[in-house]
Short mmCIF file of C-alpha atoms in Angstrom, two decimals:
data_model
loop_
_atom_site.label_atom_id
_atom_site.label_comp_id
_atom_site.label_asym_id
_atom_site.label_seq_id
_atom_site.Cartn_x
_atom_site.Cartn_y
_atom_site.Cartn_z
CA MET H 11 -31.64 -7.99 -2.72
CA THR H 12 -34.33 -10.59 -1.07
CA THR H 13 -33.62 -14.27 -1.26
CA THR H 14 -35.57 -15.16 -3.79
CA SER H 15 -35.55 -13.28 -6.88
CA PRO H 16 -33.37 -9.58 -7.87
CA THR H 17 -35.98 -6.74 -8.62
CA ARG H 18 -36.28 -5.91 -11.79
CA ALA H 19 -33.43 -2.73 -11.88
CA ARG H 20 -31.51 -5.48 -10.81
CA ARG H 21 -32.30 -7.40 -13.59
CA VAL H 22 -31.56 -5.16 -15.64
CA LEU H 23 -28.43 -3.97 -14.34
CA ARG H 24 -27.36 -7.49 -13.94
CA ALA H 25 -28.22 -8.02 -18.48
CA LEU H 26 -26.61 -4.12 -19.18
CA ALA H 27 -23.83 -6.06 -17.74
CA ILE H 28 -23.77 -8.85 -19.46
CA ALA H 29 -24.39 -7.31 -22.10
CA SER H 30 -21.16 -4.32 -22.56
CA CYS H 31 -19.06 -7.65 -22.42
CA VAL H 32 -20.52 -8.60 -25.88
CA PRO H 33 -17.96 -6.14 -28.36
CA TYR H 34 -14.68 -6.38 -26.40
CA VAL H 35 -14.69 -10.64 -25.96
CA SER H 36 -16.45 -10.90 -29.51
CA LEU H 37 -13.35 -8.57 -31.40
CA LYS H 38 -10.76 -10.94 -28.84
CA ILE H 39 -12.51 -14.13 -30.11
CA ALA H 40 -11.85 -12.50 -33.63
CA TRP H 41 -8.23 -12.19 -33.29
CA LEU H 42 -8.01 -15.34 -31.66
CA SER H 43 -8.86 -16.71 -35.06
CA GLY H 44 -7.01 -15.39 -37.50
CA SER H 45 -9.04 -11.86 -37.86
CA ARG H 46 -7.62 -7.60 -38.06
CA VAL H 47 -10.84 -6.40 -37.97
CA GLY H 48 -9.69 -2.93 -35.95
CA ILE H 49 -6.09 -4.07 -35.98
CA PRO H 50 -4.14 -1.79 -39.37
CA ASP H 51 -0.65 -3.06 -40.89
CA GLY H 52 1.95 -1.94 -38.52
CA SER H 53 0.31 -2.31 -35.80
CA ALA H 54 2.89 -3.59 -32.61
CA LEU H 55 0.00 -6.06 -32.74
CA LEU H 56 0.74 -7.81 -34.93
CA ASP H 57 4.25 -8.07 -34.19
CA ASN H 58 4.09 -11.17 -30.83
CA PRO H 59 1.19 -13.13 -32.50
CA GLY H 60 2.18 -16.05 -29.69
CA ILE H 61 2.47 -13.65 -26.99
CA MET H 62 -1.30 -11.06 -28.26
CA ALA H 63 -3.18 -14.87 -28.84
CA ALA H 64 -2.28 -16.22 -25.94
CA LEU H 65 -2.91 -12.17 -24.19
CA ASN H 66 -6.14 -12.61 -25.61
CA LEU H 67 -7.07 -15.12 -24.16
CA ALA H 68 -6.61 -14.16 -20.95
CA THR H 69 -8.48 -11.39 -21.04
CA VAL H 70 -11.52 -12.53 -22.60
CA LEU H 71 -11.78 -14.90 -19.50
CA MET H 72 -11.84 -11.98 -17.44
CA ASP H 73 -14.16 -10.10 -18.89
CA ALA H 74 -16.05 -13.82 -18.32
CA ALA H 75 -15.83 -13.62 -14.89
CA VAL H 76 -17.07 -9.69 -15.00
CA VAL H 77 -20.02 -11.84 -17.24
CA VAL H 78 -20.27 -14.52 -13.92
CA LEU H 79 -20.12 -11.94 -11.04
CA ALA H 80 -22.82 -10.47 -12.47
CA LEU H 81 -25.30 -14.05 -12.69
CA LEU H 82 -23.53 -13.96 -8.46
CA PHE H 83 -24.27 -10.91 -7.06
CA THR H 84 -28.80 -11.26 -8.89
CA GLN H 85 -28.84 -14.81 -7.84
CA ARG H 86 -29.65 -16.52 -4.37
CA TRP H 87 -26.99 -18.88 -5.27
CA GLY H 88 -24.47 -16.10 -4.48
CA LEU H 89 -24.90 -15.07 -1.38
CA ARG H 90 -23.83 -18.11 -0.22
CA VAL H 91 -19.74 -17.53 -2.12
CA ARG H 92 -17.77 -17.25 0.39
CA ALA H 93 -16.23 -14.26 0.52
CA TRP H 94 -13.05 -14.13 -0.26
CA LEU H 95 -14.09 -15.26 -4.11
CA LEU H 96 -15.52 -12.37 -4.34
CA ALA H 97 -14.32 -9.92 -3.62
CA PHE H 98 -11.47 -10.63 -4.74
CA PRO H 99 -12.08 -10.50 -9.04
CA MET H 100 -14.12 -7.50 -7.62
CA TRP H 101 -11.27 -5.96 -6.72
CA VAL H 102 -9.36 -6.66 -9.18
CA ALA H 103 -12.22 -5.92 -11.51
CA THR H 104 -13.10 -1.84 -9.58
CA GLY H 105 -8.65 -2.23 -9.96
CA LEU H 106 -8.61 -2.53 -13.53
CA LEU H 107 -12.34 -0.59 -15.40
CA GLY H 108 -11.86 2.23 -12.45
CA PRO H 109 -9.14 4.21 -13.94
CA ILE H 110 -10.69 3.49 -18.08
CA MET H 111 -13.91 4.72 -16.33
CA VAL H 112 -11.89 7.87 -15.10
CA GLY H 113 -9.84 8.03 -17.81
CA PHE H 114 -11.26 7.74 -21.53
CA PRO H 115 -13.76 10.52 -20.91
CA LEU H 116 -11.14 12.76 -20.01
CA GLN H 117 -8.85 11.36 -22.86
CA LEU H 118 -11.73 12.71 -25.06
CA LEU H 119 -11.51 15.24 -24.25
CA THR H 120 -7.90 15.87 -25.26
CA ALA H 121 -8.44 14.43 -28.14
CA ARG H 122 -7.37 17.67 -29.92
CA ASP H 123 -3.69 17.65 -28.55
CA THR H 124 -3.07 14.07 -29.70
CA ALA H 125 -0.17 13.97 -31.83
CA PRO H 126 0.82 11.78 -34.09
CA ARG H 127 1.92 8.25 -33.22
CA GLU H 128 2.72 4.71 -34.11
CA PRO H 129 -0.42 3.06 -35.74
CA PHE H 130 -1.73 0.34 -32.64
CA LEU H 131 -6.12 0.04 -33.34
CA ASP H 132 -8.65 1.85 -35.26
CA GLU H 133 -9.69 4.97 -33.49
CA TRP H 134 -13.58 3.17 -33.21
CA VAL H 135 -11.97 0.45 -32.01
CA PHE H 136 -11.21 2.11 -28.64
CA SER H 137 -15.04 4.22 -28.48
CA VAL H 138 -16.24 0.39 -28.67
CA VAL H 139 -13.97 -1.34 -26.15
CA TYR H 140 -13.12 1.35 -23.48
CA GLY H 141 -17.34 2.61 -23.89
CA GLY H 142 -17.99 -1.43 -22.96
CA PHE H 143 -15.64 -1.05 -19.98
CA ILE H 144 -17.35 2.07 -18.55
CA VAL H 145 -20.91 0.59 -18.65
CA GLN H 146 -19.32 -2.75 -16.49
CA GLY H 147 -18.17 -0.41 -14.53
CA LEU H 148 -20.87 1.19 -13.84
CA THR H 149 -23.58 -1.65 -13.77
CA LEU H 150 -21.18 -4.30 -12.60
CA GLY H 151 -20.35 -1.72 -9.73
CA THR H 152 -24.20 -0.52 -8.68
CA LEU H 153 -25.47 -4.52 -8.47
CA PHE H 154 -21.84 -4.98 -5.78
CA ALA H 155 -22.93 -2.80 -3.42
CA LEU H 156 -26.44 -3.09 -3.41
CA TYR H 157 -25.35 -7.11 -2.71
CA ALA H 158 -22.32 -6.30 -0.13
CA ARG H 159 -25.92 -3.75 1.83
CA ASP H 160 -27.31 -6.81 1.37
CA ARG H 161 -24.91 -9.31 2.88
CA TRP H 162 -21.76 -7.08 4.93
CA SER H 163 -23.31 -3.20 5.33
CA ARG H 164 -22.59 -4.38 9.46
CA VAL H 165 -19.00 -3.93 8.41
CA TRP H 166 -19.36 0.01 7.72
CA ARG H 167 -22.12 0.98 9.74
CA GLY H 168 -21.54 4.49 11.75
CA SER H 169 -18.85 7.32 11.62
CA VAL H 170 -14.89 7.21 11.55
CA ARG H 171 -15.20 7.80 15.34
CA GLU H 172 -16.72 4.88 16.16
CA LEU H 173 -13.87 2.25 14.85
CA SER H 174 -12.65 0.40 18.21
CA PRO H 175 -9.11 1.85 18.58
CA THR H 176 -8.32 -2.31 18.95
CA LEU H 177 -9.80 -2.00 15.38
CA PHE H 178 -6.39 -2.68 13.71
CA ARG H 179 -2.78 -3.75 14.05
CA PRO H 180 0.68 -2.34 15.28
CA VAL H 181 1.94 -4.40 12.55
CA ASP H 182 -1.23 -3.18 10.21
CA ARG H 183 -0.46 0.68 10.89
CA VAL H 184 3.54 0.34 10.07
CA THR H 185 2.31 -0.92 7.11
CA ALA H 186 0.19 1.62 5.73
CA VAL H 187 3.07 4.23 6.35
CA ALA H 188 5.98 2.24 4.57
CA ALA H 189 3.69 1.51 1.74
CA SER H 190 1.57 5.29 1.37
CA ALA H 191 6.26 5.98 1.43
CA LEU H 192 7.08 4.54 -0.80
CA LEU H 193 3.66 5.32 -2.76
CA LEU H 194 5.45 8.14 -3.09
CA VAL H 195 8.29 7.30 -5.96
CA PRO H 196 5.95 6.17 -8.31
CA SER H 197 3.47 9.47 -7.99
CA ALA H 198 7.57 11.52 -7.77
CA LEU H 199 7.68 9.60 -11.37
CA HIS H 200 4.17 10.76 -12.81
CA LEU H 201 4.65 14.43 -11.54
CA LEU H 202 7.41 14.68 -13.50
CA TRP H 203 6.58 13.13 -16.23
CA ILE H 204 3.46 14.78 -16.10
CA SER H 205 5.93 18.02 -15.82
CA GLY H 206 7.47 17.23 -19.73
CA SER H 207 10.28 16.13 -18.42
CA PRO H 208 11.40 12.94 -20.54
CA HIS H 209 13.73 11.24 -17.81
CA GLY H 210 13.40 8.03 -17.60
CA LEU H 211 10.29 6.98 -20.43
CA SER H 212 11.89 5.01 -23.31
CA ALA H 213 11.94 7.54 -27.14
CA GLY H 214 8.64 5.29 -28.08
CA ARG H 215 7.19 7.45 -25.05
CA ILE H 216 8.51 10.73 -24.95
CA ALA H 217 8.39 11.41 -29.40
CA GLU H 218 4.68 9.80 -28.38
CA ARG H 219 3.27 11.83 -25.33
CA SER H 220 0.48 14.07 -25.67
CA GLY H 221 -2.06 15.04 -24.09
CA ASP H 222 -3.76 11.53 -23.06
CA PHE H 223 -0.08 11.13 -21.76
CA SER H 224 -1.08 13.57 -19.09
CA VAL H 225 -4.30 12.45 -19.24
CA LEU H 226 -3.21 9.01 -18.09
CA GLU H 227 -0.24 10.28 -15.44
CA GLY H 228 -2.48 12.37 -13.57
CA VAL H 229 -5.13 9.49 -13.05
CA ARG H 230 -2.26 7.14 -12.28
CA LEU H 231 -1.19 9.58 -9.64
CA LEU H 232 -5.73 10.43 -8.07
CA PHE H 233 -6.16 6.55 -7.33
CA ALA H 234 -2.52 6.84 -5.97
CA ALA H 235 -3.83 10.21 -4.07
CA VAL H 236 -6.92 8.27 -3.50
CA ALA H 237 -5.73 4.34 -2.14
CA VAL H 238 -3.84 6.84 1.57
CA ALA H 239 -6.37 8.84 2.33
CA GLY H 240 -8.56 6.06 2.40
CA VAL H 241 -6.63 3.51 4.14
CA LEU H 242 -4.98 5.80 6.76
CA MET H 243 -8.23 7.43 7.95
CA LEU H 244 -9.05 4.17 7.94
CA VAL H 245 -6.60 2.87 10.13
CA PHE H 246 -5.91 5.96 11.91
CA ARG H 247 -9.30 6.94 12.32
CA LEU H 248 -8.89 9.97 10.61
CA GLY H 249 -11.59 12.61 9.44
CA ARG H 250 -14.20 11.02 12.79
CA ALA H 251 -16.97 12.99 11.64
CA LEU H 252 -17.37 10.98 8.23
CA PRO H 253 -18.69 7.59 7.54
CA VAL H 254 -17.24 4.64 7.38
CA LYS H 255 -17.95 3.92 4.01
CA VAL H 256 -16.35 7.12 2.77
CA PRO H 257 -12.79 5.93 3.21
CA LEU H 258 -13.79 2.51 2.51
CA ALA H 259 -15.15 3.25 -0.24
CA LEU H 260 -11.75 5.02 -1.67
CA ALA H 261 -9.15 2.65 -0.18
CA TRP H 262 -12.12 -0.32 -2.38
CA ILE H 263 -11.17 1.67 -5.40
CA GLY H 264 -7.58 3.39 -4.22
CA THR H 265 -5.74 0.38 -3.88
CA GLY H 266 -7.69 -1.49 -7.34
CA GLY H 267 -6.46 1.01 -9.33
CA VAL H 268 -2.68 1.45 -7.61
CA GLY H 269 -2.30 -2.55 -7.30
CA CYS H 270 -3.83 -3.68 -10.45
CA TRP H 271 -2.84 -1.36 -13.04
CA GLY H 272 0.30 -1.12 -11.02
CA GLY H 273 0.63 -4.91 -12.02
CA TRP H 274 -1.08 -4.57 -16.04
CA LEU H 275 1.10 -2.63 -17.05
CA LEU H 276 4.21 -4.40 -16.07
CA LEU H 277 3.00 -8.12 -16.58
CA SER H 278 3.71 -5.79 -20.34
CA VAL H 279 7.11 -4.88 -19.70
CA LEU H 280 7.48 -8.90 -20.26
CA VAL H 281 5.94 -8.30 -24.00
CA PRO H 282 9.46 -8.80 -25.99
CA GLN H 283 9.34 -5.22 -28.71
CA THR H 284 9.94 -5.72 -31.99
CA ASP H 285 11.61 -1.82 -31.16
CA PRO H 286 15.03 -1.49 -28.92
CA ALA H 287 12.72 2.32 -29.01
CA ASN H 288 9.54 1.12 -27.51
CA GLU H 289 11.27 -1.33 -24.53
CA PRO H 290 10.71 0.20 -21.25
CA THR H 291 13.26 1.70 -18.85
CA ALA H 292 14.74 0.39 -15.64
CA LEU H 293 12.33 3.44 -14.32
CA MET H 294 9.56 2.59 -15.89
CA THR H 295 9.86 -0.84 -14.29
CA LEU H 296 9.73 0.72 -11.13
CA ALA H 297 7.25 2.64 -11.53
CA TYR H 298 5.19 -0.46 -11.99
CA ALA H 299 6.55 -2.77 -9.55
CA GLY H 300 6.49 -0.04 -7.25
CA GLU H 301 2.43 0.52 -7.79
CA MET H 302 2.26 -3.26 -7.80
CA ILE H 303 3.80 -3.46 -4.49
CA THR H 304 1.79 -1.08 -2.68
CA GLY H 305 -1.40 -1.44 -3.64
CA VAL H 306 -1.72 -4.83 -2.50
CA LEU H 307 0.32 -3.96 0.57
CA LEU H 308 -2.68 -0.59 0.93
CA ALA H 309 -5.43 -3.94 0.23
CA CYS H 310 -3.98 -5.79 2.35
CA CYS H 311 -5.20 -3.40 5.29
CA VAL H 312 -8.45 -3.58 4.25
CA ALA H 313 -8.65 -6.89 4.00
CA ALA H 314 -7.36 -6.62 7.51
CA PHE H 315 -9.81 -4.46 8.56
CA LEU H 316 -13.63 -6.15 6.26
CA ARG H 317 -12.07 -9.39 8.60
CA ARG H 318 -12.47 -8.50 11.50
CA ARG H 319 -15.51 -6.10 11.32
CA GLY H 320 -17.39 -8.20 10.00
CA ALA H 321 -16.34 -11.27 12.09
#
């Protein structure tokens, strides 16, 4: 981005990012207004109207943040915003949108293997909303990459072998190794569930398990592996011939996917269930909490790298 005005390409990306928020925000506002468009009779969304209203409002604000970020990345005043003030929401956006961008297309490929399940949302809602999320991820991610190149390209300049050995302190290395080891616990649970074991799953989840379920569990494993690989490559200078931007991108995307989705699913555990069969088990809660904690710990290593190399 120049210091005068954004290029035509960036203006187009900005417009697409903002436009892609419209379907999701429109649905949420409709639901907050009392409409049941896209919600079939018997949906679990109708069981706790107060909680659902609060969650709908929160997610509207989250999508509004996408609009703010799109503007920030394409306006001159965006270059004056403090780094942490935009890095954190962008990390969260990456973490929440990334698994959807990978998982939803794969779910479409396994649609024939989808088992009957209780009504939740009309099928068209998933296509409209997740399609919008994918466009958001592509456009906002591209805008962020261009913005970061203009403002912080020195942070990922050079190859891994050129990184200073003193860039990471002993506490960073201990944190990276400990978090990677702890992440093996939820990863082992996901692998167990992919293999067909019902151990640790709620009765409702077991009854509805299908190709979609396996895809989502596989995506969780993928992002865990990406997070660990990226962080360990940075902290211990592994893959020395690689450009720094490769492990940095892996660490950014992976830690976001692990930490943010773990936190989102942990939040879902707090929502009361009217059907005991859908009550999350202790092992499900452990998996979500473990992912959130380890994702944040690994992200702290990334933050330390960005802060020290950008100083």
